[in-house]
């Protein structure tokens, strides 16, 4: 064999090995995974329509899980996060007396979204509540 033939064979062999390595990486690379916890959030809107969201998250608290999905907006009011917008609908007590009632399994929550630690299988409800 001539030197040129050996060089061409070496390049072809190198390309085959490189292609095999790329294919092996694509086949065995880590796949994107869902979060370890599954949390269900039911939103009851002003018109009483309901929408359910199933969140897959690794977040520790409810605020972070909802924020990951861009499901809530609000503002920090002296160390307390006030939920003002849920699923695109605003309820602001300072504007019209409305607010978002937060419940877990139908029971009023005694903690805010920042202080509510979530567990796999939890079920929460955000209910638009108009002024009394």
Coordinates of C-alpha atoms in Angstrom, one line a residue:
X1 CA 0.0 0.0 0.0
X2 CA 1.2 3.5 -0.8
X3 CA 1.5 6.2 1.8
X4 CA -1.5 8.1 0.3
X5 CA -3.7 5.1 0.5
X6 CA -2.7 4.5 4.2
X7 CA -3.5 8.2 4.9
X8 CA -6.9 8.0 3.2
X9 CA -7.8 4.8 5.1
X10 CA -6.7 6.4 8.4
X11 CA -8.9 9.4 7.7
X12 CA -11.9 7.3 6.7
X13 CA -11.4 5.1 9.8
X14 CA -11.2 8.2 12.0
X15 CA -14.4 9.6 10.5
X16 CA -16.2 6.2 11.1
X17 CA -15.1 6.2 14.7
X18 CA -16.1 9.8 15.2
X19 CA -19.5 9.1 13.6
X20 CA -20.0 6.1 15.9
X21 CA -19.1 8.2 18.9
X22 CA -21.6 10.9 18.0
X23 CA -24.4 8.3 17.4
X24 CA -23.6 6.6 20.7
X25 CA -23.8 9.9 22.5
X26 CA -27.1 10.8 20.9
X27 CA -28.5 7.4 21.8
X28 CA -27.3 7.2 25.4
X29 CA -27.3 10.9 26.5
X30 CA -29.4 11.8 29.5
X31 CA -33.0 12.6 28.6
X32 CA -34.8 15.6 29.9
X33 CA -36.8 14.6 32.9
X34 CA -39.9 15.9 34.6
X35 CA -39.8 17.2 38.1
X36 CA -39.9 14.7 40.9
X37 CA -43.2 16.1 42.3
X38 CA -46.6 16.3 40.6
X39 CA -48.9 19.0 42.0
X40 CA -52.4 19.8 40.7
X41 CA -53.6 23.4 40.8
X42 CA -57.2 24.2 40.1
X43 CA -58.1 27.8 39.2
X44 CA -61.7 29.1 39.7
X45 CA -62.1 32.3 37.7
X46 CA -64.3 35.3 38.2
X47 CA -66.9 33.8 35.8
X48 CA -66.8 30.6 37.8
X49 CA -65.1 28.7 35.0
X50 CA -62.5 26.2 36.2
X51 CA -59.1 25.3 34.8
X52 CA -56.8 22.6 36.1
X53 CA -53.0 22.6 35.8
X54 CA -50.8 19.6 36.5
X55 CA -47.3 20.8 37.5
X56 CA -44.2 18.6 37.4
X57 CA -41.6 20.3 39.6
X58 CA -38.6 19.9 41.8
X59 CA -39.5 23.2 43.6
X60 CA -39.8 23.1 47.4
X61 CA -42.5 25.7 47.8
X62 CA -45.7 26.5 46.1
X63 CA -44.6 29.9 44.9
X64 CA -41.6 28.5 43.0
X65 CA -43.7 25.8 41.4
X66 CA -46.3 28.3 40.2
X67 CA -43.7 30.7 39.1
X68 CA -41.9 28.1 37.0
X69 CA -45.1 27.7 35.0
X70 CA -45.7 31.5 34.9
X71 CA -49.1 30.8 36.5
X72 CA -49.0 33.6 39.0
X73 CA -47.9 37.2 39.3
X74 CA -47.9 39.4 42.4
X75 CA -45.8 41.6 44.5
X76 CA -43.8 41.5 47.7
X77 CA -45.7 43.3 50.5
X78 CA -43.4 43.6 53.4
X79 CA -42.0 40.1 53.2
X80 CA -45.2 38.5 52.2
X81 CA -45.9 37.7 48.5
X82 CA -49.4 38.8 47.5
X83 CA -50.8 36.8 44.6
X84 CA -52.5 39.3 42.3
X85 CA -52.8 37.4 39.0
X86 CA -53.6 33.7 38.5
X87 CA -53.8 32.3 35.0
X88 CA -53.9 35.8 33.6
X89 CA -56.8 37.1 35.7
X90 CA -56.2 39.9 38.3
X91 CA -57.8 40.1 41.7
X92 CA -56.5 43.0 43.8
X93 CA -58.1 43.8 47.1
X94 CA -56.6 47.3 47.0
X95 CA -58.4 48.1 43.7
X96 CA -61.8 46.5 44.0
X97 CA -61.8 44.3 47.2
X98 CA -61.3 41.1 45.2
X99 CA -58.7 38.5 46.1
X100 CA -57.5 35.0 45.4
X101 CA -58.6 32.6 48.1
X102 CA -55.9 29.9 48.4
X103 CA -57.0 26.4 49.5
X104 CA -55.6 22.9 49.7
X105 CA -58.0 20.1 49.2
X106 CA -60.9 22.4 49.8
X107 CA -59.5 23.8 53.1
X108 CA -58.4 27.4 53.6
X109 CA -54.6 27.7 53.7
X110 CA -53.0 29.3 56.7
X111 CA -49.7 30.0 54.9
X112 CA -48.8 32.0 51.8
X113 CA -47.4 30.6 48.6
X114 CA -43.8 31.2 49.9
X115 CA -44.3 29.3 53.1
X116 CA -46.3 26.4 51.6
X117 CA -43.9 23.5 51.2
X118 CA -45.2 21.1 48.5
X119 CA -45.3 17.3 48.4
X120 CA -45.9 14.9 45.5
X121 CA -49.6 14.6 44.9
X122 CA -50.7 17.9 46.5
X123 CA -53.8 19.6 45.3
X124 CA -54.4 23.3 45.5
X125 CA -57.1 25.7 44.5
X126 CA -57.0 29.4 43.7
X127 CA -60.6 30.8 43.8
X128 CA -61.4 34.3 42.6
X129 CA -63.3 36.0 45.4
X130 CA -65.1 39.2 44.7
X131 CA -65.6 42.0 47.3
X132 CA -68.1 41.2 49.9

